[in-house]
Short mmCIF file of C-alpha atoms in Angstrom, two decimals:
data_model
loop_
_atom_site.label_atom_id
_atom_site.label_comp_id
_atom_site.label_asym_id
_atom_site.label_seq_id
_atom_site.Cartn_x
_atom_site.Cartn_y
_atom_site.Cartn_z
CA MET A 1 -27.73 2.30 -7.50
CA HIS A 2 -30.42 -0.42 -7.68
CA ALA A 3 -29.52 -4.08 -8.20
CA GLU A 4 -30.93 -7.55 -7.65
CA GLY A 5 -29.26 -10.94 -7.64
CA ARG A 6 -27.64 -13.76 -5.69
CA ILE A 7 -24.76 -13.32 -3.28
CA THR A 8 -21.94 -15.37 -4.76
CA GLY A 9 -19.15 -14.94 -2.25
CA LEU A 10 -17.62 -12.99 0.60
CA SER A 11 -15.15 -10.13 0.68
CA ASP A 12 -12.04 -10.44 2.82
CA ASP A 13 -13.84 -8.49 5.56
CA GLY A 14 -16.90 -10.77 5.50
CA LEU A 15 -19.40 -8.80 3.41
CA GLY A 16 -21.60 -10.56 0.87
CA THR A 17 -20.57 -9.87 -2.74
CA LEU A 18 -23.14 -9.22 -5.47
CA GLU A 19 -21.94 -9.00 -9.07
CA THR A 20 -24.12 -6.90 -11.34
CA LYS A 21 -23.41 -5.23 -14.69
CA GLY A 22 -19.73 -5.92 -14.28
CA ARG A 23 -19.55 -4.19 -10.92
CA GLY A 24 -19.34 -5.55 -7.40
CA ILE A 25 -21.62 -4.45 -4.58
CA TYR A 26 -20.70 -5.35 -1.01
CA VAL A 27 -23.69 -6.23 1.15
CA PRO A 28 -23.36 -6.37 4.97
CA PHE A 29 -25.37 -9.06 6.82
CA ALA A 30 -25.74 -11.05 3.54
CA TYR A 31 -24.26 -14.50 2.87
CA PRO A 32 -23.50 -16.79 -0.08
CA GLY A 33 -26.76 -18.10 -1.54
CA ASP A 34 -28.92 -15.15 -0.45
CA VAL A 35 -30.96 -13.44 -3.16
CA VAL A 36 -31.17 -9.72 -2.41
CA ARG A 37 -32.54 -6.51 -3.84
CA VAL A 38 -30.27 -3.53 -3.20
CA ARG A 39 -32.13 -0.24 -3.09
CA ARG A 40 -29.37 2.16 -2.17
CA THR A 41 -25.58 2.17 -2.15
CA LYS A 42 -22.78 4.46 -1.08
CA ARG A 43 -19.15 4.60 -2.14
CA ARG A 44 -16.73 3.88 0.66
CA PHE A 45 -12.99 3.34 0.34
CA GLY A 46 -13.30 2.82 -3.40
CA ARG A 47 -16.09 0.25 -3.36
CA LEU A 48 -19.88 0.23 -3.49
CA LEU A 49 -21.46 -0.66 -0.15
CA ALA A 50 -25.17 -1.51 0.13
CA ARG A 51 -26.92 0.86 2.54
CA ASP A 52 -30.42 -0.55 2.13
CA PHE A 53 -31.35 -4.01 0.84
CA GLU A 54 -34.18 -6.53 0.96
CA LEU A 55 -33.68 -10.27 1.43
CA LEU A 56 -35.75 -11.96 -1.28
CA GLU A 57 -34.62 -15.54 -0.79
CA PRO A 58 -32.58 -16.72 2.21
CA SER A 59 -29.48 -18.85 1.81
CA PRO A 60 -29.57 -22.39 3.25
CA LEU A 61 -26.53 -21.27 5.29
CA ARG A 62 -28.73 -18.97 7.36
CA ARG A 63 -30.10 -19.38 10.86
CA ALA A 64 -32.38 -17.17 12.94
CA PRO A 65 -30.27 -14.54 14.73
CA GLY A 66 -30.22 -14.63 18.51
CA CYS A 67 -30.34 -10.86 19.02
CA PRO A 68 -33.17 -8.41 18.24
CA HIS A 69 -30.62 -5.78 17.19
CA PHE A 70 -29.03 -7.94 14.48
CA GLY A 71 -28.86 -6.22 11.12
CA LYS A 72 -28.40 -2.75 12.56
CA CYS A 73 -25.84 -3.11 15.34
CA GLY A 74 -22.31 -3.31 13.97
CA GLY A 75 -21.14 -5.93 16.44
CA CYS A 76 -22.16 -9.20 14.77
CA LEU A 77 -22.07 -9.29 10.96
CA TRP A 78 -22.33 -13.08 10.84
CA GLN A 79 -24.94 -13.79 13.50
CA GLY A 80 -27.37 -14.83 10.76
CA LEU A 81 -25.08 -17.72 9.74
CA LYS A 82 -25.23 -21.25 11.17
CA TYR A 83 -22.27 -21.64 13.50
CA GLY A 84 -20.73 -24.52 11.57
CA GLU A 85 -20.86 -22.38 8.42
CA GLN A 86 -19.21 -19.50 10.27
CA LEU A 87 -16.27 -21.76 11.11
CA ARG A 88 -16.00 -23.12 7.58
CA LEU A 89 -16.08 -19.66 6.01
CA LYS A 90 -13.56 -18.25 8.51
CA ALA A 91 -11.12 -21.01 7.60
CA GLU A 92 -11.71 -20.38 3.89
CA LEU A 93 -11.18 -16.63 4.23
CA PHE A 94 -8.00 -17.17 6.24
CA GLU A 95 -6.60 -19.54 3.62
CA ARG A 96 -7.51 -17.13 0.83
CA ILE A 97 -5.85 -14.17 2.54
CA ALA A 98 -2.87 -15.77 4.29
CA GLY A 99 -2.26 -18.64 1.87
CA ILE A 100 -2.34 -21.24 4.65
CA GLY A 101 -4.85 -24.01 5.20
CA ALA A 102 -5.46 -24.66 8.88
CA PRO A 103 -7.98 -26.49 11.10
CA ILE A 104 -10.26 -24.29 13.15
CA LYS A 105 -11.38 -24.75 16.75
CA GLY A 106 -14.83 -23.41 17.59
CA SER A 107 -15.59 -21.39 20.70
CA PRO A 108 -16.88 -23.52 23.60
CA LYS A 109 -19.63 -20.91 24.01
CA ILE A 110 -21.11 -18.72 21.28
CA TRP A 111 -23.48 -16.74 23.53
CA GLY A 112 -22.46 -14.78 26.61
CA PHE A 113 -18.79 -15.33 25.80
CA ARG A 114 -17.49 -11.74 25.62
CA ASN A 115 -15.87 -10.59 28.86
CA ILE A 116 -16.02 -6.88 28.00
CA SER A 117 -18.49 -4.49 26.41
CA ASN A 118 -18.16 -0.76 25.79
CA PHE A 119 -21.61 0.81 25.66
CA ILE A 120 -21.63 4.27 24.12
CA VAL A 121 -23.68 6.80 26.10
CA SER A 122 -24.98 9.30 23.56
CA THR A 123 -27.82 11.70 22.89
CA ARG A 124 -28.85 9.29 20.10
CA GLY A 125 -29.14 6.33 22.43
CA ILE A 126 -27.24 4.10 24.84
CA GLY A 127 -25.83 0.94 23.33
CA LEU A 128 -23.53 0.06 20.43
CA LYS A 129 -22.64 1.71 17.14
CA GLU A 130 -24.69 1.15 14.00
CA TYR A 131 -22.91 -0.66 11.20
CA GLY A 132 -21.41 1.80 8.72
CA ASN A 133 -22.72 4.90 10.50
CA PRO A 134 -20.20 6.63 12.80
CA LEU A 135 -22.92 8.86 14.29
CA GLY A 136 -25.57 6.16 14.60
CA VAL A 137 -26.24 4.37 17.89
CA VAL A 138 -28.44 1.32 18.46
CA GLU A 139 -30.47 1.74 21.65
CA LEU A 140 -29.79 -1.63 23.28
CA SER A 141 -32.19 -3.71 25.31
CA GLU A 142 -29.88 -6.74 25.45
CA CYS A 143 -26.59 -8.13 24.08
CA PRO A 144 -26.60 -11.94 23.97
CA VAL A 145 -22.94 -12.24 22.95
CA PHE A 146 -21.85 -10.28 26.04
CA SER A 147 -23.99 -11.14 29.05
CA THR A 148 -27.43 -12.07 30.28
CA ARG A 149 -26.92 -9.23 32.75
CA THR A 150 -26.74 -6.55 30.02
CA PRO A 151 -30.28 -5.26 30.78
CA GLU A 152 -29.32 -4.88 34.46
CA TYR A 153 -26.21 -2.87 33.59
CA LEU A 154 -28.09 -0.58 31.20
CA ARG A 155 -30.98 -0.03 33.63
CA ALA A 156 -28.53 0.98 36.34
CA LEU A 157 -26.81 3.45 34.01
CA ARG A 158 -30.04 5.05 32.80
CA ALA A 159 -31.32 5.44 36.37
CA PHE A 160 -27.98 6.91 37.45
CA LEU A 161 -28.07 9.49 34.63
CA THR A 162 -31.66 10.41 35.47
CA GLU A 163 -30.94 11.00 39.15
CA THR A 164 -27.68 12.91 38.70
CA GLY A 165 -28.74 14.92 35.65
CA LEU A 166 -25.45 14.10 33.89
CA LYS A 167 -25.72 14.50 30.13
CA PRO A 168 -24.94 11.84 27.51
CA TRP A 169 -22.26 12.66 24.94
CA ASN A 170 -23.35 14.41 21.74
CA LEU A 171 -21.37 12.73 18.96
CA LYS A 172 -21.90 15.55 16.48
CA LYS A 173 -21.40 18.59 18.72
CA LYS A 174 -18.83 16.81 20.92
CA VAL A 175 -20.29 18.01 24.20
CA GLY A 176 -21.68 16.19 27.22
CA ASP A 177 -20.67 14.50 30.44
CA VAL A 178 -20.75 10.69 30.21
CA HIS A 179 -19.34 9.07 27.06
CA TYR A 180 -19.06 5.31 27.73
CA LEU A 181 -20.08 2.61 30.16
CA GLN A 182 -17.48 -0.15 30.16
CA VAL A 183 -18.34 -3.42 31.86
CA ARG A 184 -15.94 -6.34 32.30
CA GLU A 185 -16.95 -9.75 33.59
CA GLY A 186 -14.73 -12.50 34.93
CA LYS A 187 -16.61 -15.28 33.14
CA LEU A 188 -14.96 -18.01 35.20
CA THR A 189 -14.90 -16.10 38.50
CA GLY A 190 -18.21 -14.21 38.41
CA GLU A 191 -16.52 -10.91 39.25
CA VAL A 192 -17.72 -7.64 37.64
CA MET A 193 -15.91 -4.37 36.93
CA VAL A 194 -17.85 -1.22 35.99
CA ASN A 195 -16.04 1.79 34.54
CA ILE A 196 -17.76 5.09 33.73
CA ILE A 197 -15.81 7.07 31.11
CA ALA A 198 -16.68 10.75 31.36
CA HIS A 199 -15.43 14.24 30.51
CA ALA A 200 -15.49 15.62 34.08
CA ARG A 201 -14.54 14.34 37.50
CA PRO A 202 -17.41 13.17 39.71
CA SER A 203 -18.44 15.18 42.74
CA GLY A 204 -18.57 13.35 46.04
CA GLU A 205 -22.33 13.12 45.74
CA VAL A 206 -22.15 11.73 42.21
CA ALA A 207 -19.56 9.13 43.26
CA GLU A 208 -21.76 8.05 46.16
CA THR A 209 -24.80 7.79 43.87
CA LEU A 210 -22.75 5.74 41.40
CA GLY A 211 -21.95 3.28 44.18
CA ASP A 212 -25.64 2.98 45.02
CA TYR A 213 -26.71 2.13 41.46
CA PHE A 214 -23.78 -0.20 40.74
CA SER A 215 -23.61 -1.85 44.17
CA PHE A 216 -23.30 -5.24 42.43
CA ALA A 217 -19.86 -4.32 41.02
CA ASP A 218 -16.80 -5.87 42.66
CA SER A 219 -14.73 -3.03 41.20
CA LEU A 220 -16.12 0.42 40.36
CA TYR A 221 -14.12 3.03 38.43
CA TRP A 222 -14.61 6.52 37.02
CA SER A 223 -12.28 7.34 34.12
CA LEU A 224 -11.61 10.96 33.20
CA LYS A 225 -11.52 11.45 29.44
CA ALA A 226 -9.32 14.40 28.48
CA ASN A 227 -10.09 14.48 24.75
CA GLU A 228 -13.09 14.39 22.40
CA ARG A 229 -12.11 11.20 20.56
CA ASP A 230 -14.88 8.65 20.37
CA ASP A 231 -13.16 5.79 22.18
CA PRO A 232 -13.63 4.20 25.63
CA ARG A 233 -10.38 5.49 27.13
CA GLY A 234 -9.63 7.69 30.09
CA GLU A 235 -7.56 7.96 33.25
CA PRO A 236 -9.22 5.58 35.75
CA GLU A 237 -9.88 6.38 39.40
CA LEU A 238 -11.15 3.70 41.77
CA ILE A 239 -14.45 4.74 43.36
CA GLU A 240 -15.34 1.60 45.29
CA GLY A 241 -14.27 -2.01 45.64
CA LYS A 242 -11.15 -3.81 44.48
CA PRO A 243 -8.60 -2.33 42.05
CA PHE A 244 -8.68 -5.52 39.94
CA ILE A 245 -11.05 -8.31 39.07
CA ARG A 246 -9.78 -11.80 38.36
CA GLU A 247 -10.27 -14.17 35.47
CA ARG A 248 -9.39 -17.85 35.72
CA ILE A 249 -8.21 -19.65 32.56
CA GLY A 250 -7.35 -23.29 33.26
CA ASP A 251 -4.98 -23.24 36.23
CA VAL A 252 -3.86 -19.63 35.67
CA THR A 253 -5.41 -16.55 37.29
CA TYR A 254 -5.16 -13.15 35.59
CA LEU A 255 -5.79 -9.74 37.10
CA ILE A 256 -7.91 -7.34 35.03
CA HIS A 257 -7.74 -3.53 35.26
CA PRO A 258 -9.62 -0.88 33.22
CA ASN A 259 -6.43 -0.15 31.26
CA SER A 260 -5.61 -3.83 30.61
CA PHE A 261 -5.92 -5.42 27.21
CA PHE A 262 -7.21 -8.96 27.67
CA GLN A 263 -8.52 -11.39 25.07
CA THR A 264 -12.28 -10.84 24.84
CA ASN A 265 -13.43 -14.51 24.80
CA SER A 266 -12.54 -16.14 28.11
CA TYR A 267 -13.93 -19.55 27.09
CA ALA A 268 -11.95 -19.82 23.83
CA LEU A 269 -8.82 -18.29 25.37
CA GLU A 270 -7.76 -21.60 26.87
CA LEU A 271 -7.88 -23.13 23.37
CA LEU A 272 -5.66 -20.32 22.10
CA LEU A 273 -3.20 -20.70 24.95
CA ARG A 274 -2.98 -24.45 24.45
CA ALA A 275 -2.41 -23.95 20.71
CA VAL A 276 0.52 -21.65 21.46
CA GLU A 277 1.86 -24.07 24.09
CA GLY A 278 1.64 -26.93 21.59
CA PHE A 279 3.92 -25.10 19.14
CA VAL A 280 6.56 -24.09 21.71
CA ASP A 281 9.69 -26.23 21.89
CA GLY A 282 12.70 -26.18 24.20
CA GLU A 283 12.93 -24.51 27.60
CA ARG A 284 13.67 -20.79 27.10
CA VAL A 285 10.92 -18.64 25.61
CA LEU A 286 10.96 -14.97 24.59
CA ASP A 287 7.49 -13.42 24.60
CA LEU A 288 7.52 -10.31 22.39
CA TYR A 289 4.60 -7.88 22.63
CA SER A 290 3.90 -9.65 25.93
CA GLY A 291 1.09 -7.35 27.13
CA VAL A 292 -0.22 -8.31 30.56
CA GLY A 293 1.51 -11.69 30.32
CA THR A 294 -1.38 -13.64 28.84
CA PHE A 295 0.88 -16.09 26.96
CA GLY A 296 4.01 -15.68 29.07
CA VAL A 297 2.43 -16.49 32.42
CA TRP A 298 0.55 -19.46 30.95
CA LEU A 299 3.75 -20.89 29.44
CA ALA A 300 5.68 -20.29 32.67
CA LYS A 301 2.97 -22.18 34.54
CA LYS A 302 3.66 -25.11 32.22
CA GLY A 303 7.37 -25.11 33.14
CA PHE A 304 8.97 -22.88 30.49
CA ALA A 305 11.43 -20.15 31.48
CA VAL A 306 9.86 -17.00 30.03
CA GLU A 307 11.10 -13.48 29.40
CA GLY A 308 8.61 -10.94 28.11
CA VAL A 309 9.11 -7.58 26.39
CA GLU A 310 6.34 -4.99 26.09
CA ILE A 311 6.40 -1.28 25.19
CA ASN A 312 3.57 -0.30 27.58
CA PRO A 313 4.93 0.18 31.14
CA PHE A 314 1.53 -0.34 32.75
CA ALA A 315 1.05 -3.64 30.89
CA VAL A 316 4.48 -4.75 32.13
CA GLU A 317 3.45 -3.89 35.69
CA MET A 318 0.32 -6.01 35.26
CA ALA A 319 2.32 -8.88 33.75
CA ARG A 320 4.63 -8.87 36.77
CA LYS A 321 1.61 -8.94 39.10
CA ASN A 322 0.20 -11.89 37.15
CA ALA A 323 3.52 -13.74 37.34
CA GLU A 324 3.73 -13.15 41.10
CA LEU A 325 0.11 -14.16 41.64
CA ASN A 326 0.70 -17.46 39.86
CA ASP A 327 4.19 -18.00 41.38
CA VAL A 328 5.86 -18.66 38.03
CA ASN A 329 9.30 -18.21 36.45
CA ALA A 330 8.49 -15.30 34.13
CA LYS A 331 10.26 -11.95 33.92
CA PHE A 332 8.82 -8.96 32.08
CA ARG A 333 10.48 -5.69 31.10
CA VAL A 334 9.67 -2.53 29.19
CA GLY A 335 11.14 -2.38 25.71
CA ARG A 336 10.47 -2.05 22.00
CA ALA A 337 10.16 -5.40 20.25
CA GLU A 338 12.13 -4.23 17.20
CA GLU A 339 15.03 -3.11 19.43
CA THR A 340 15.15 -6.25 21.56
CA PRO A 341 18.31 -8.38 21.17
CA ILE A 342 17.15 -11.93 20.51
CA GLY A 343 19.63 -14.14 22.30
CA GLU A 344 19.74 -17.82 23.15
CA TYR A 345 16.05 -18.64 23.15
CA ASP A 346 14.51 -21.87 21.96
CA THR A 347 11.22 -20.27 20.87
CA VAL A 348 10.04 -16.70 20.32
CA VAL A 349 6.32 -16.03 20.67
CA VAL A 350 5.07 -12.91 18.87
CA ASP A 351 1.61 -11.39 19.16
CA PRO A 352 2.13 -8.12 17.26
CA PRO A 353 -0.33 -5.25 16.82
CA ARG A 354 -2.60 -5.33 13.77
CA LYS A 355 0.06 -3.73 11.57
CA GLY A 356 2.26 -6.81 12.03
CA LEU A 357 5.95 -7.29 12.88
CA ARG A 358 7.62 -5.08 10.29
CA GLU A 359 11.11 -4.23 11.64
CA THR A 360 10.91 -6.95 14.30
CA ALA A 361 10.81 -9.54 11.52
CA GLU A 362 14.31 -8.51 10.47
CA SER A 363 15.54 -9.00 14.04
CA LEU A 364 14.17 -12.52 13.99
CA LEU A 365 15.95 -13.23 10.70
CA LYS A 366 19.29 -12.11 12.14
CA SER A 367 18.82 -14.18 15.29
CA GLY A 368 19.59 -17.84 15.56
CA VAL A 369 16.26 -18.74 17.11
CA GLU A 370 14.91 -22.00 15.71
CA ARG A 371 11.17 -21.52 16.25
CA VAL A 372 8.76 -18.62 16.07
CA VAL A 373 5.13 -18.87 17.15
CA TYR A 374 3.18 -16.10 15.42
CA VAL A 375 -0.22 -15.16 16.91
CA SER A 376 -2.45 -12.81 14.95
CA CYS A 377 -6.03 -11.82 14.20
CA ASN A 378 -4.88 -10.08 10.99
CA PRO A 379 -4.08 -12.57 8.21
CA LYS A 380 -3.06 -9.78 5.81
CA ALA A 381 -0.37 -8.60 8.22
CA PHE A 382 0.93 -12.16 8.66
CA ARG A 383 1.00 -12.70 4.89
CA LEU A 384 3.07 -9.53 4.39
CA ASP A 385 5.42 -10.34 7.27
CA TYR A 386 6.00 -13.83 5.91
CA ALA A 387 6.28 -12.90 2.24
CA ASN A 388 8.54 -9.89 2.78
CA HIS A 389 10.69 -11.13 5.63
CA LEU A 390 10.17 -14.40 7.48
CA ARG A 391 10.13 -16.73 4.49
CA LYS A 392 13.81 -15.93 3.89
CA ALA A 393 14.75 -17.98 6.96
CA TYR A 394 11.63 -19.81 8.16
CA ARG A 395 9.16 -22.33 6.81
CA ILE A 396 5.60 -22.83 8.02
CA ASP A 397 5.38 -25.99 10.09
CA GLY A 398 1.80 -25.85 11.30
CA ALA A 399 -1.14 -23.58 12.00
CA VAL A 400 -4.30 -23.59 14.11
CA LEU A 401 -7.25 -21.19 14.00
CA VAL A 402 -9.28 -20.39 17.12
CA ASP A 403 -12.68 -18.72 16.95
CA MET A 404 -12.29 -15.98 19.54
CA PHE A 405 -14.89 -13.79 17.81
CA SER A 406 -18.08 -15.78 17.15
CA HIS A 407 -20.67 -14.18 14.84
CA THR A 408 -18.00 -12.03 13.15
CA PRO A 409 -15.69 -12.75 10.18
CA HIS A 410 -12.61 -12.51 12.43
CA VAL A 411 -10.46 -15.39 13.65
CA GLU A 412 -7.28 -15.76 15.69
CA ALA A 413 -4.42 -17.69 14.07
CA VAL A 414 -1.44 -19.43 15.64
CA VAL A 415 1.31 -20.26 13.14
CA LYS A 416 4.46 -22.25 13.88
CA LEU A 417 7.57 -21.22 11.94
CA VAL A 418 10.74 -23.35 11.94
CA ARG A 419 14.13 -22.15 10.71
CA LYS A 420 15.19 -23.63 7.40
CA ASN A 421 18.29 -25.81 7.32
#
């Protein structure tokens, strides 16, 4: 389908919207005010998505992107927007979806802020996925949102593959040896973790060669991937160095492991933690979906008595290590959030998965807890949780947005809920 016109708005997922002949076309990497010519579309999930378009007249909201791969790589849909406009539009989208107006705090750094990157190692290239093409890979030369050291990491990997003869993963045929290179950086400590995710164990010679090429790593892992799914997951084995790297957020130190989930923007994380802290009242805090203790350990460091519940046993183990490392009053245990009795707590902090609280919301309603601090990067899930459950007993008493994901449409929200009288 061919069409030409001005982008008049944004979809909930941050695509430019072009109205033509009574139909909407969704245009990635296009912004309000752009005039575009769409040459080709495809139908995806019930809507028309532009596959090929030409920018005829740029919007005044635009800026020059900071990455040569912008427009093809799927990592940064909004990198062509001025940063102030990104923040404004994120707040507008959040209000439209969640029904809450809230101030937004920008990231202290918008380049080199990501503390993790998963580079796919494929027969089509080594880098990141193309937008809208599950088999497409952008051959990366750099990644300004991750690290100035990206070229060094990629050079080391390519040289390692050349010397060992290990084969990149074929996405279509689902064969090959090495599938992902995962790199984590402690932005505030300077420590580096490298994790090769592969479909076979390394020989002694391969492991030794890996250590030679990644000698700069403080922690070096090889993760065995036992399935063909295209994700950066495997069973990690330490090859060289320390089992953990550290990240320092304010006066709290966190341990990072290949299997740890940790917020991806170390610089904005302190803003998020302080937003949560600002909404917590009383002394006793229950941290549901506590993960590796990101919120719980921070709050305990500030003097709150914290109990955390998390379904993942390994995450609980890491949370306990983080509590011990920081010498704080925080206890973590394995459990399902929806089955957790909510006793005499002053505040419950929830950071649910993207699907939202669901059954856990009913537990909160039945409890007598006065305050709930809801943390989420999914405004649709919050809206449903509040409309279907939480609004029966709680009112919204404040909200703050934190830009954890610069150059994307996503934003992290912290919402304070107070029990109605």
